[in-house]
PDB file of C-alpha atoms in Angstrom:
ATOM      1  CA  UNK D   1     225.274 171.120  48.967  1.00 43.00           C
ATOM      2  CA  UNK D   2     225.465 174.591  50.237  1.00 51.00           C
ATOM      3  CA  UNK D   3     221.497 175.867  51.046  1.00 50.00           C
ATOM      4  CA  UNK D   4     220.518 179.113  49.236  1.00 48.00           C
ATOM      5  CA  UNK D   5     221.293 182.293  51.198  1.00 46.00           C
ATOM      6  CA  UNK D   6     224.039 180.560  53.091  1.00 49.00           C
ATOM      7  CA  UNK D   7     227.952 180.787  53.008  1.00 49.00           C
ATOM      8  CA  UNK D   8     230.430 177.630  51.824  1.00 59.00           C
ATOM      9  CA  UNK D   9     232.267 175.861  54.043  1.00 64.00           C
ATOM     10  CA  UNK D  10     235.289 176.947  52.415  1.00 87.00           C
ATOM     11  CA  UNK D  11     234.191 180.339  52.706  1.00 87.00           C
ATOM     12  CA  UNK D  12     233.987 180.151  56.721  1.00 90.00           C
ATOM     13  CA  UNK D  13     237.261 178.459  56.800  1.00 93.00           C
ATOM     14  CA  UNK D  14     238.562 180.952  55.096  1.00 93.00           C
ATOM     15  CA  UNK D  15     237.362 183.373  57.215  1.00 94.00           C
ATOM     16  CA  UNK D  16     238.462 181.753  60.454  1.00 95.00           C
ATOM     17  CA  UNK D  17     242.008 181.092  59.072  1.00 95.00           C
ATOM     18  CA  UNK D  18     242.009 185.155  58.487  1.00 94.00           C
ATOM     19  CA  UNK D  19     241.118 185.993  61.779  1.00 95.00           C
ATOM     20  CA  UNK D  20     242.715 182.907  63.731  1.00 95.00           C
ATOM     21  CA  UNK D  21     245.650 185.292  65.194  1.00 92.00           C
ATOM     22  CA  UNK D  22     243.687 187.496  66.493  1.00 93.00           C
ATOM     23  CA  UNK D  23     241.821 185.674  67.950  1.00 96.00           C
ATOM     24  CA  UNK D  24     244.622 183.287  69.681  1.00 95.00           C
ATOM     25  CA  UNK D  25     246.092 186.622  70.739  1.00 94.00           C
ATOM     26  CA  UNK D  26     242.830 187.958  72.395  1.00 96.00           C
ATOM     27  CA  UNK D  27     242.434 184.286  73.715  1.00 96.00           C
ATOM     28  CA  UNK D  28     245.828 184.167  75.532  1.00 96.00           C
ATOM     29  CA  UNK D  29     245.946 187.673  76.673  1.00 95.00           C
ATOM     30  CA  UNK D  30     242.485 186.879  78.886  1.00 96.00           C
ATOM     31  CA  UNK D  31     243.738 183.462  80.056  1.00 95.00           C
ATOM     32  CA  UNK D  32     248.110 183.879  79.716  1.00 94.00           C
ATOM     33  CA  UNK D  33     247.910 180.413  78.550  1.00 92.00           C
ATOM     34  CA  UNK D  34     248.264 179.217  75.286  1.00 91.00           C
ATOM     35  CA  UNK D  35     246.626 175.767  76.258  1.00 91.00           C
ATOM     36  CA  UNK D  36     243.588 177.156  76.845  1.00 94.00           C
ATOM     37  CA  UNK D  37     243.855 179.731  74.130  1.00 95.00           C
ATOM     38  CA  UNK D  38     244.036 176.979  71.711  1.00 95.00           C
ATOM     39  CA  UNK D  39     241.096 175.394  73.229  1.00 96.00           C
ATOM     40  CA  UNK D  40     238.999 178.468  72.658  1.00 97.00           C
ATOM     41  CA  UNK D  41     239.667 178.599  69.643  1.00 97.00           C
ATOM     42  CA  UNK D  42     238.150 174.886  68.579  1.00 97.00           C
ATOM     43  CA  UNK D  43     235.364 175.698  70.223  1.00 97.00           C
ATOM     44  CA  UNK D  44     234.990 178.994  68.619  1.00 97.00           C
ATOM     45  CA  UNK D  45     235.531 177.252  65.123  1.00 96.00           C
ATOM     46  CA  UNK D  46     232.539 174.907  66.544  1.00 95.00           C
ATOM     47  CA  UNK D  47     230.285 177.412  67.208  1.00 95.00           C
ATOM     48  CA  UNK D  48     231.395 179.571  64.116  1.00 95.00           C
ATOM     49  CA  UNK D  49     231.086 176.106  61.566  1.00 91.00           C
ATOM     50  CA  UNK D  50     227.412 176.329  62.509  1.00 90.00           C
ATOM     51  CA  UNK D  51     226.393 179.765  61.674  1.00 89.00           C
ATOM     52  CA  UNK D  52     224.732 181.035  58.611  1.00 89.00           C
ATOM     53  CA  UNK D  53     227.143 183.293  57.195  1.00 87.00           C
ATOM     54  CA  UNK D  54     224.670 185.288  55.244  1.00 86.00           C
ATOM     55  CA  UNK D  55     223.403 186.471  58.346  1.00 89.00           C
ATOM     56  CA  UNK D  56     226.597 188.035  60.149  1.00 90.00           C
ATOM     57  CA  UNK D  57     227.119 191.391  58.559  1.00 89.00           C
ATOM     58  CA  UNK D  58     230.551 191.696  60.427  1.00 93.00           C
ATOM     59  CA  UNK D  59     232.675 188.705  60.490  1.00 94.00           C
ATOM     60  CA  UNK D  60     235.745 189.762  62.509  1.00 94.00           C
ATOM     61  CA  UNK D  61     233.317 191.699  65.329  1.00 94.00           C
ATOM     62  CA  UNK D  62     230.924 187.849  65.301  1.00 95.00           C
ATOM     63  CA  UNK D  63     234.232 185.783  65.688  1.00 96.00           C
ATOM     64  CA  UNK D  64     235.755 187.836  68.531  1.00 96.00           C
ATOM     65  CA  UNK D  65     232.310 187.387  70.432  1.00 96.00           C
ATOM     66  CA  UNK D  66     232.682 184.201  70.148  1.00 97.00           C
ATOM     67  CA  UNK D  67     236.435 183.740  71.139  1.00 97.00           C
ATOM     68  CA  UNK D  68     235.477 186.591  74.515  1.00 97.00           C
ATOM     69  CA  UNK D  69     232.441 184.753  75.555  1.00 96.00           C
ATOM     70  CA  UNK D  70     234.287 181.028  75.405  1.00 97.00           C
ATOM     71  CA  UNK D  71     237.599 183.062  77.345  1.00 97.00           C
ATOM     72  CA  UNK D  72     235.174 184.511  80.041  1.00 96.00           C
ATOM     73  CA  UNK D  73     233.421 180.975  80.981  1.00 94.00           C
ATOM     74  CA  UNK D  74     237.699 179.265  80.699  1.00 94.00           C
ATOM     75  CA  UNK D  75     239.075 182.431  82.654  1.00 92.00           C
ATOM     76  CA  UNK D  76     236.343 181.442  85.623  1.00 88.00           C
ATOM     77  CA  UNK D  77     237.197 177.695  85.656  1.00 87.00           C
ATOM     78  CA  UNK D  78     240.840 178.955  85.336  1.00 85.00           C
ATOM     79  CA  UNK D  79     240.639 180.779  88.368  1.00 83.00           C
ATOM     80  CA  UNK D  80     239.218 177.760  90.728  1.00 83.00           C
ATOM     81  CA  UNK D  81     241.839 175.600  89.456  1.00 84.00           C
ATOM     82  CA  UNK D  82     244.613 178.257  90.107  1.00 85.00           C
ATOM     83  CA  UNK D  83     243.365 178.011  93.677  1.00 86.00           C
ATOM     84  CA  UNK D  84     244.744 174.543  94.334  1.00 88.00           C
ATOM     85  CA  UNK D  85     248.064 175.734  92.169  1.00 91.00           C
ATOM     86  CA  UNK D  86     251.056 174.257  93.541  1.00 91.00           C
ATOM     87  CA  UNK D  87     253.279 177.243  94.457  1.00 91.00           C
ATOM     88  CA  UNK D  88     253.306 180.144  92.485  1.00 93.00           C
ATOM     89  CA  UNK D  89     251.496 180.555  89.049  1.00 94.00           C
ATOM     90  CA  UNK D  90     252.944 181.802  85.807  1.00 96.00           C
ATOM     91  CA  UNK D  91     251.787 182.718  82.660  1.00 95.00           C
ATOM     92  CA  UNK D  92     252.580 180.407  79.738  1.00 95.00           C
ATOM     93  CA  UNK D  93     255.393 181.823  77.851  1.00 94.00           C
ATOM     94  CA  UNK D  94     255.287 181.713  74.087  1.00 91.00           C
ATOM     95  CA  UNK D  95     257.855 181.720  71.182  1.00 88.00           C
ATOM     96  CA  UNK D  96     257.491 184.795  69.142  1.00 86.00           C
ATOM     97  CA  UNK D  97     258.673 186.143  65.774  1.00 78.00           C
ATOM     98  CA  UNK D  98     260.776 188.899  65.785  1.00 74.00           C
ATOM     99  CA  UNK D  99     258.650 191.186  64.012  1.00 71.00           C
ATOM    100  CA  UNK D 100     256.467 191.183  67.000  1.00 76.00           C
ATOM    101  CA  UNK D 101     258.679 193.069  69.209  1.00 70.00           C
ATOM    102  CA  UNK D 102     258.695 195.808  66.583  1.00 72.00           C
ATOM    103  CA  UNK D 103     254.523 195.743  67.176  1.00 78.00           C
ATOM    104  CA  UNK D 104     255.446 198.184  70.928  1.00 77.00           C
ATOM    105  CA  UNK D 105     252.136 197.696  71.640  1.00 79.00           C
ATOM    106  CA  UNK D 106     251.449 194.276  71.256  1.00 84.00           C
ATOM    107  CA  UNK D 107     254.883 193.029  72.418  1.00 83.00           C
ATOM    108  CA  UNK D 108     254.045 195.457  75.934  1.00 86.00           C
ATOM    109  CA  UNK D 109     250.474 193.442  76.107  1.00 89.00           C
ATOM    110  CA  UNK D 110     251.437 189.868  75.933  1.00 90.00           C
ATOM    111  CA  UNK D 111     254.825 190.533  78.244  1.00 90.00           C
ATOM    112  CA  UNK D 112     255.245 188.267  81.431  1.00 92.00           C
ATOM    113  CA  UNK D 113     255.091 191.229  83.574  1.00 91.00           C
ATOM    114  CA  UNK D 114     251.982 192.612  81.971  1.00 92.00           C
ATOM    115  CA  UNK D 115     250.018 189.286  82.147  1.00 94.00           C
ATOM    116  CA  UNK D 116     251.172 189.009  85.626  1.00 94.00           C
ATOM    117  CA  UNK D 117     248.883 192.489  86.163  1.00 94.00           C
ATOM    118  CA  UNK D 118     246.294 191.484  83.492  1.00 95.00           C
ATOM    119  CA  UNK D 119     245.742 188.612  86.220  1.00 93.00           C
ATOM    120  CA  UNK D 120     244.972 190.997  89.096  1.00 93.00           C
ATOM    121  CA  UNK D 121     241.756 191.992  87.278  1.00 95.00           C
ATOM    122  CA  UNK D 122     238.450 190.770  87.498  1.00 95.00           C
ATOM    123  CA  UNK D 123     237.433 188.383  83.913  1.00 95.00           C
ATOM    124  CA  UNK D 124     235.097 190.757  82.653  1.00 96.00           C
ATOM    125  CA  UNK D 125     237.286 193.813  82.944  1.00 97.00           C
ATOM    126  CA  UNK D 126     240.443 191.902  81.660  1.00 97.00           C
ATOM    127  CA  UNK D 127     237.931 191.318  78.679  1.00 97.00           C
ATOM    128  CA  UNK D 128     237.584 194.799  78.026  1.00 97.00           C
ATOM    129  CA  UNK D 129     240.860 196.183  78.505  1.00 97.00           C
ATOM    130  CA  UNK D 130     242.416 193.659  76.513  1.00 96.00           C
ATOM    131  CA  UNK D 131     239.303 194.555  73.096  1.00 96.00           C
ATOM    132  CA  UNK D 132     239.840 197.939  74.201  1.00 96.00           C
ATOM    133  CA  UNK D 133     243.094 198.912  75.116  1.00 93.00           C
ATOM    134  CA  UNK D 134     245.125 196.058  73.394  1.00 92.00           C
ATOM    135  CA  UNK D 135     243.374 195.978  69.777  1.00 93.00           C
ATOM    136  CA  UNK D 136     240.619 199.318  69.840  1.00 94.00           C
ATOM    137  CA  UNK D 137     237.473 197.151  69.316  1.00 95.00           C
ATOM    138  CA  UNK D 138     234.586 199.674  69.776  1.00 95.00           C
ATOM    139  CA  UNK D 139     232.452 199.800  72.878  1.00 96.00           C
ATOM    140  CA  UNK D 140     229.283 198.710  71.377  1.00 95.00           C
ATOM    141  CA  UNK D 141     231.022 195.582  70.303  1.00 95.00           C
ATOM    142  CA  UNK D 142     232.215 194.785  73.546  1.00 97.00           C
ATOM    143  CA  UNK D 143     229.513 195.299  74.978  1.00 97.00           C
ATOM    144  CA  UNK D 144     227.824 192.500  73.228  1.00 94.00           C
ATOM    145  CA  UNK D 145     230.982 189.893  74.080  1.00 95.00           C
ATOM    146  CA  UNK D 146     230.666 190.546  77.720  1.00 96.00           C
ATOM    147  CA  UNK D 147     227.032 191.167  78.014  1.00 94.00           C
ATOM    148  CA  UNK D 148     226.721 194.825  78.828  1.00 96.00           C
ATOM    149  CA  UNK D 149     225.831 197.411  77.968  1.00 96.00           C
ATOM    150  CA  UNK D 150     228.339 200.637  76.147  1.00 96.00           C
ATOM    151  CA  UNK D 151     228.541 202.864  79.914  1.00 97.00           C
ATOM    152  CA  UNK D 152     228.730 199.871  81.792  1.00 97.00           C
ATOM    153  CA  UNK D 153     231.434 198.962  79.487  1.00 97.00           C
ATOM    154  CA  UNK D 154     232.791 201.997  79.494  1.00 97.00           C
ATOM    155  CA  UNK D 155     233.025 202.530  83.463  1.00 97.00           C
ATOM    156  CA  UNK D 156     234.609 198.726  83.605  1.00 97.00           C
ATOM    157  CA  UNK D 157     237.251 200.156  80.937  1.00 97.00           C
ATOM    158  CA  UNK D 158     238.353 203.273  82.406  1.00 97.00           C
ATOM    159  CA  UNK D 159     238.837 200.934  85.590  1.00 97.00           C
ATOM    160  CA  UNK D 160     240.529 198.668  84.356  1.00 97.00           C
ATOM    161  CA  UNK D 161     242.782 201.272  82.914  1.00 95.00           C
ATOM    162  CA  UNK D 162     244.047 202.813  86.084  1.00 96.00           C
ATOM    163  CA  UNK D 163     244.221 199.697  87.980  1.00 95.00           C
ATOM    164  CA  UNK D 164     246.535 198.523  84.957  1.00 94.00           C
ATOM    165  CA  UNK D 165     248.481 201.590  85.213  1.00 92.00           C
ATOM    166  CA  UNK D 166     249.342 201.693  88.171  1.00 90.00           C
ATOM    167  CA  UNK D 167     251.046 198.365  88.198  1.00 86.00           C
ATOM    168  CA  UNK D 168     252.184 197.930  84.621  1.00 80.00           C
ATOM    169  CA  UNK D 169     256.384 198.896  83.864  1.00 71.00           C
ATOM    170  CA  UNK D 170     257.575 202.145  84.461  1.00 70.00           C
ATOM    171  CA  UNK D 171     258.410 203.991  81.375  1.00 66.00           C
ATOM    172  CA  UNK D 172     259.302 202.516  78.146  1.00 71.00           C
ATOM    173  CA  UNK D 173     261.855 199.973  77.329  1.00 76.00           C
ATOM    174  CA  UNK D 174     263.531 199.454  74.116  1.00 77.00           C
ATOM    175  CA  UNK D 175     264.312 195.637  73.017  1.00 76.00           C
ATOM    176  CA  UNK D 176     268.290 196.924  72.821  1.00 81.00           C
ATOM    177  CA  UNK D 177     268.069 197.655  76.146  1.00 85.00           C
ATOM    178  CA  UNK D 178     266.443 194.683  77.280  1.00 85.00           C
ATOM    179  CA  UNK D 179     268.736 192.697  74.916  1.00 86.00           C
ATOM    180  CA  UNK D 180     271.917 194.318  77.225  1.00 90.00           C
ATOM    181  CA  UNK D 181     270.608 193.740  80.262  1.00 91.00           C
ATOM    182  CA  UNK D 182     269.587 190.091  79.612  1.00 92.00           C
ATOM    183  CA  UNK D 183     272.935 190.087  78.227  1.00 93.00           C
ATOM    184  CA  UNK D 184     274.845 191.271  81.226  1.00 94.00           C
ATOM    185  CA  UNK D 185     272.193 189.519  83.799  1.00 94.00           C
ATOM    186  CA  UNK D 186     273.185 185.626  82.025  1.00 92.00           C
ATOM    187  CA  UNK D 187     277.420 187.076  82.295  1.00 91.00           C
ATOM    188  CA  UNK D 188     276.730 187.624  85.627  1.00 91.00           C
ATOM    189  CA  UNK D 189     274.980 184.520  86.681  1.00 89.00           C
ATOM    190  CA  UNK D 190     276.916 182.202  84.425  1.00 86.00           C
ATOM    191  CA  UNK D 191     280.209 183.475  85.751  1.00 87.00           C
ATOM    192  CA  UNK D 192     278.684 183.710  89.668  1.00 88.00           C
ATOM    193  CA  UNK D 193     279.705 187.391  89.718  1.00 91.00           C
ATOM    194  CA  UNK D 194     277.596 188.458  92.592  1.00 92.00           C
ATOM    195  CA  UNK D 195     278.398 192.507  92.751  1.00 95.00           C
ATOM    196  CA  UNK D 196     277.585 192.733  88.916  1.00 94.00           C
ATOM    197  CA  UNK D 197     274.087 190.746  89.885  1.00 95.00           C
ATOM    198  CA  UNK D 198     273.498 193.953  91.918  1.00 96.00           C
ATOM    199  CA  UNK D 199     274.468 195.649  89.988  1.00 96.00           C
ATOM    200  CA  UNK D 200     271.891 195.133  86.995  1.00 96.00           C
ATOM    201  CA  UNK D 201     268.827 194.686  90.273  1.00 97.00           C
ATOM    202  CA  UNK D 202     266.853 196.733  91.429  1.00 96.00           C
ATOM    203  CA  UNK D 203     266.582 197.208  95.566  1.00 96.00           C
ATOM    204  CA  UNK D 204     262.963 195.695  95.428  1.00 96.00           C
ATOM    205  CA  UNK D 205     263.424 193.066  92.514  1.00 97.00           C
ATOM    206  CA  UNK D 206     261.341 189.701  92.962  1.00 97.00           C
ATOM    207  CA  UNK D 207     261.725 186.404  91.539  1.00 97.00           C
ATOM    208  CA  UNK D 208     259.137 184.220  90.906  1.00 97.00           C
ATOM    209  CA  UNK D 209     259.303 180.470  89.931  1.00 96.00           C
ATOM    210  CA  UNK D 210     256.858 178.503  88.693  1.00 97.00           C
ATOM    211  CA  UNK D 211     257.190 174.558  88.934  1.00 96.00           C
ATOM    212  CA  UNK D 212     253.567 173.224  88.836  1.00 93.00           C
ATOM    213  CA  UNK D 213     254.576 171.238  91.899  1.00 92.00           C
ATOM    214  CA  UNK D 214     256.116 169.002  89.205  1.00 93.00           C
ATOM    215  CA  UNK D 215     260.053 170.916  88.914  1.00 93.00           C
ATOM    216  CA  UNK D 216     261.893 172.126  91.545  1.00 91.00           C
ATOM    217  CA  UNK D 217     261.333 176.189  92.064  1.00 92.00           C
ATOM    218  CA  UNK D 218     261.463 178.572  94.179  1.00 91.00           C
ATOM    219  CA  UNK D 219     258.500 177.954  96.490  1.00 88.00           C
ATOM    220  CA  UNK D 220     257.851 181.613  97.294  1.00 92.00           C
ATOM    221  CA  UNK D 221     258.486 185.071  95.990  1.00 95.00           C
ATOM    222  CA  UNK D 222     261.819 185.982  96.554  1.00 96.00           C
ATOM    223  CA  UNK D 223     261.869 189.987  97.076  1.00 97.00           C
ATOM    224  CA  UNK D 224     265.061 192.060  97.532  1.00 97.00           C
ATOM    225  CA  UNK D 225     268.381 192.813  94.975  1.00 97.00           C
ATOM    226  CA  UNK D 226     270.852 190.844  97.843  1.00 96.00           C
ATOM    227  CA  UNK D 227     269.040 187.405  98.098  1.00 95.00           C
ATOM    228  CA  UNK D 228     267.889 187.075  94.650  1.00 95.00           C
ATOM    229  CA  UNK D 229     271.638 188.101  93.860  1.00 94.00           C
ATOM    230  CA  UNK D 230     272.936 185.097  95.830  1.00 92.00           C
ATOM    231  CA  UNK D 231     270.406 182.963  94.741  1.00 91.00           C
ATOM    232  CA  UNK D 232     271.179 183.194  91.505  1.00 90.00           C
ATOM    233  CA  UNK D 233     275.372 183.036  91.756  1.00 86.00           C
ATOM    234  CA  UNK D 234     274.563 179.960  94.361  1.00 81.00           C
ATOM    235  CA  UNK D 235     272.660 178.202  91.611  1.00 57.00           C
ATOM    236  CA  UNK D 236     274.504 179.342  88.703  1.00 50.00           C
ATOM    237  CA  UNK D 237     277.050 176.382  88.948  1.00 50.00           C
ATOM    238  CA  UNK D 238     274.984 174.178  88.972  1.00 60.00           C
ATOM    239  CA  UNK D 239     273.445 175.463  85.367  1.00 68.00           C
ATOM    240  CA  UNK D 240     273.892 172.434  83.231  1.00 68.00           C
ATOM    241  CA  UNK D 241     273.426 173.924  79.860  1.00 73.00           C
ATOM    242  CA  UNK D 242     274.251 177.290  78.528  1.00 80.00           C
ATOM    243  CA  UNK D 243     271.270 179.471  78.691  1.00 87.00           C
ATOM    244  CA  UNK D 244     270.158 180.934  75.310  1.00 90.00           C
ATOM    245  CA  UNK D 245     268.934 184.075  74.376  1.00 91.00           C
ATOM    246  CA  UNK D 246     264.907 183.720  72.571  1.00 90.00           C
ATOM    247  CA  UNK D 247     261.995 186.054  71.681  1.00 89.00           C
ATOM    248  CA  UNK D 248     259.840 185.053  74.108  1.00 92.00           C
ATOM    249  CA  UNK D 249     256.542 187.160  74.505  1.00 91.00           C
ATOM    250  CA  UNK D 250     257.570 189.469  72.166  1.00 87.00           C
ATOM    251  CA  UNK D 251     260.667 190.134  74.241  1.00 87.00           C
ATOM    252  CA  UNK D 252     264.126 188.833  74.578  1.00 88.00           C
ATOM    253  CA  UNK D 253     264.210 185.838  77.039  1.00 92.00           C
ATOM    254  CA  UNK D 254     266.895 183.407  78.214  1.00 93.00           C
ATOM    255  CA  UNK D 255     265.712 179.444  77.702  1.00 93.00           C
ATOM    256  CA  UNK D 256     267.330 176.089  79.036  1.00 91.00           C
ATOM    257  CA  UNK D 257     267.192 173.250  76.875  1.00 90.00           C
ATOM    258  CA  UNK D 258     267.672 170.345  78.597  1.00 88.00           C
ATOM    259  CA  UNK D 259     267.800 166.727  76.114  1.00 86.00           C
ATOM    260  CA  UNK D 260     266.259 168.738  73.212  1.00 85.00           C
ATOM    261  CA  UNK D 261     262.960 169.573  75.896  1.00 88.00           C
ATOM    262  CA  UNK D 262     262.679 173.264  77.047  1.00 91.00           C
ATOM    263  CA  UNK D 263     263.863 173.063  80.620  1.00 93.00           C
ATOM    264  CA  UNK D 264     263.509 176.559  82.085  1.00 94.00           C
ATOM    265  CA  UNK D 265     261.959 179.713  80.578  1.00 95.00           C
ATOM    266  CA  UNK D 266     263.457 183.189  82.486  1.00 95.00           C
ATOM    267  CA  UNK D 267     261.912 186.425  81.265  1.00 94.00           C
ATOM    268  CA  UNK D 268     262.653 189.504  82.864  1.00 92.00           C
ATOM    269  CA  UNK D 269     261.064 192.921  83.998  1.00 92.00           C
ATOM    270  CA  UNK D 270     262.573 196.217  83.591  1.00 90.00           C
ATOM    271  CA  UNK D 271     261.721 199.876  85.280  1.00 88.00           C
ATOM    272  CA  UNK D 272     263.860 203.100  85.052  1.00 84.00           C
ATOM    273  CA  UNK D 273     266.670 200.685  83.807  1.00 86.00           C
ATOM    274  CA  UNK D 274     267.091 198.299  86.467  1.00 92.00           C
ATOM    275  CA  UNK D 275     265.677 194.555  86.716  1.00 95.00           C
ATOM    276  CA  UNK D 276     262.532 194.745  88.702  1.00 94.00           C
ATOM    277  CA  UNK D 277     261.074 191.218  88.001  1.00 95.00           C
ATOM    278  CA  UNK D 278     262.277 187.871  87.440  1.00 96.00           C
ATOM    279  CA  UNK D 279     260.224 185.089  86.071  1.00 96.00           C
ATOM    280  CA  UNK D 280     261.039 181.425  85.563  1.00 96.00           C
ATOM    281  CA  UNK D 281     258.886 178.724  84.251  1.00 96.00           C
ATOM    282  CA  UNK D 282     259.629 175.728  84.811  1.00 95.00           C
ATOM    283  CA  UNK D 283     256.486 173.697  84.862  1.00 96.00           C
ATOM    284  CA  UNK D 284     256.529 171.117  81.909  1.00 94.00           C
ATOM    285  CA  UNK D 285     252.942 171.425  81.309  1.00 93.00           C
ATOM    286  CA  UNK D 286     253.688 175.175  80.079  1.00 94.00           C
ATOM    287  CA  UNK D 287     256.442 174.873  77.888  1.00 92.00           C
ATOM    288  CA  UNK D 288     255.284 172.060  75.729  1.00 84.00           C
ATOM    289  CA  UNK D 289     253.979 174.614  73.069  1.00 79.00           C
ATOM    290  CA  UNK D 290     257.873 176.276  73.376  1.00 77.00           C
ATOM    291  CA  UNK D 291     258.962 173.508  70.812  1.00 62.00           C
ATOM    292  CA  UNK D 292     257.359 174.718  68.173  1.00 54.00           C
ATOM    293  CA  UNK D 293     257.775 177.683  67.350  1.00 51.00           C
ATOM    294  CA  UNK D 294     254.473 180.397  67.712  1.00 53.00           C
ATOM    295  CA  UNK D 295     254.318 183.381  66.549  1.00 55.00           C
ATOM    296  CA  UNK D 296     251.483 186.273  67.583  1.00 62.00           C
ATOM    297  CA  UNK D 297     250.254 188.500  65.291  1.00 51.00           C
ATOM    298  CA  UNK D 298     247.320 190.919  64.621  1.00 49.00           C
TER     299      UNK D 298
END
């Protein structure tokens, strides 16, 4: 039986299902992986199962304290075991409805290329840009997820802001334009057609590829429109399934399915209309959750 003064079970449930997006969102913006997002979550639903409900006057603000403070202690083990990373390290891309991408904001904040510059910040100020900047969650609430106080939380926001935009995409991109040049990027590399490669690159594009030390990949950054162009058309024989075209963080993507297993995930960057960034994932670890369908919301 329930004890007076205190809320159902069914009632918390409830209340966790509500807010469970969110919360995976805020989760895997703070760690870009979905893994671990889903492992802050259980133990957010641990610690939220044993609260008296009767005593939290705001749910949603109680439950994203919960979900920051578990990310914050997960982003610092993260960041040891990135250390001994074989190669380079990717986000985890996820599956995404449609309807995201039509979310500008949201689809911008859970992009490869902006989780590859959410992972140049320090935890505690990629915790408040993301409650700040990505959903508006008021300072003094913040404050209480990362344990400071409003100013300090304030000055670690309006840091985190310019070191975010100075690095984040140039200028906006719509999905139709992303959607043509993913379009004429997988022509160019599927037929081996070198001069349109360079055509779509930009002078200073780099390509990144993640393996885990487990898949073949490129073992370094490779930076500059003529050898990522002939890396590509070199390679692009040897594709052994057609690439398809996916939402994949709230973007169009291009995936390689392999046996009915996600092979290869390829997102790509885009600034002032040429490809900037090129990122493929090819670790199996992180594209487990890419056969299933997931879908962020707020």
């Amino acid at each position: 039986m329930t004890a007076p003064g205190e809320a159902s079970p069914d009632l918390a449930t409830e209340t966790f299902l509500a807010h469970r997006n969110l919360l995976f969102t805020v989760a895997y913006e703070m760690l870009g992986s979905a893994a671990d997002a889903e492992d802050v979550l259980q133990e957010t639903w641990l610690k939220w199962a044993g609260v008296n409900l009767a005593e939290i006057r705001e749910h949603r603000a109680y439950l994203v304290r919960i979900t920051t403070r578990q990310a914050l202690t997960r982003l610092r083990t993260l960041g040891r075991r990135k250390e001994s990373y074989i190669g380079t390290w990717l986000p985890e891309p996820l599956l995404t409805a449609p309807d995201v991408a039509e979310d500008v904001e949201l689809a911008d904040s859970v992009s490869m290329a902006m989780l590859l510059v959410l992972e140049t910040l320090r935890p505690t100020e990629r915790a408040v840009f993301v409650l700040r900047e990505v959903f508006d969650v008021p300072y003094d609430e913040i404050a209480e997820a990362v344990g400071k106080t409003p100013a300090a939380v304030r000055q670690i926001g309006h840091r985190a802001r310019s070191h975010v935009s100075a690095r984040r995409p140039r200028g906006d991109v719509t999905p139709a334009e992303t959607r043509g040049a993913l379009t004429a990027f997988q022509k160019a590399v599927e037929t081996g057609d070198l001069q349109g490669l360079l055509d779509l690159l930009a002078p200073d594009v780099v390509f990144l590829g993640d393996g885990g030390g487990v898949k073949q990949a490129v073992p370094r950054p490779i930076v500059g429109a003529d050898k990522v162009a002939r890396l590509l058309t070199a390679g692009g024989a040897r594709i052994p399934a057609p690439l398809r075209p996916m939402q994949v963080n709230g973007h169009p993507a291009l995936v390689l399915t392999l046996d009915g297993e996600v092979d290869t995930v390829l997102t790509l960057r885009i600034d002032d209309g040429k490809i900037t960034g090129l990122y493929a994932v090819r670790n199996p670890a992180k594209l487990s959750h890419m056969d299933s369908e997931t879908a962020l919301r707020r």
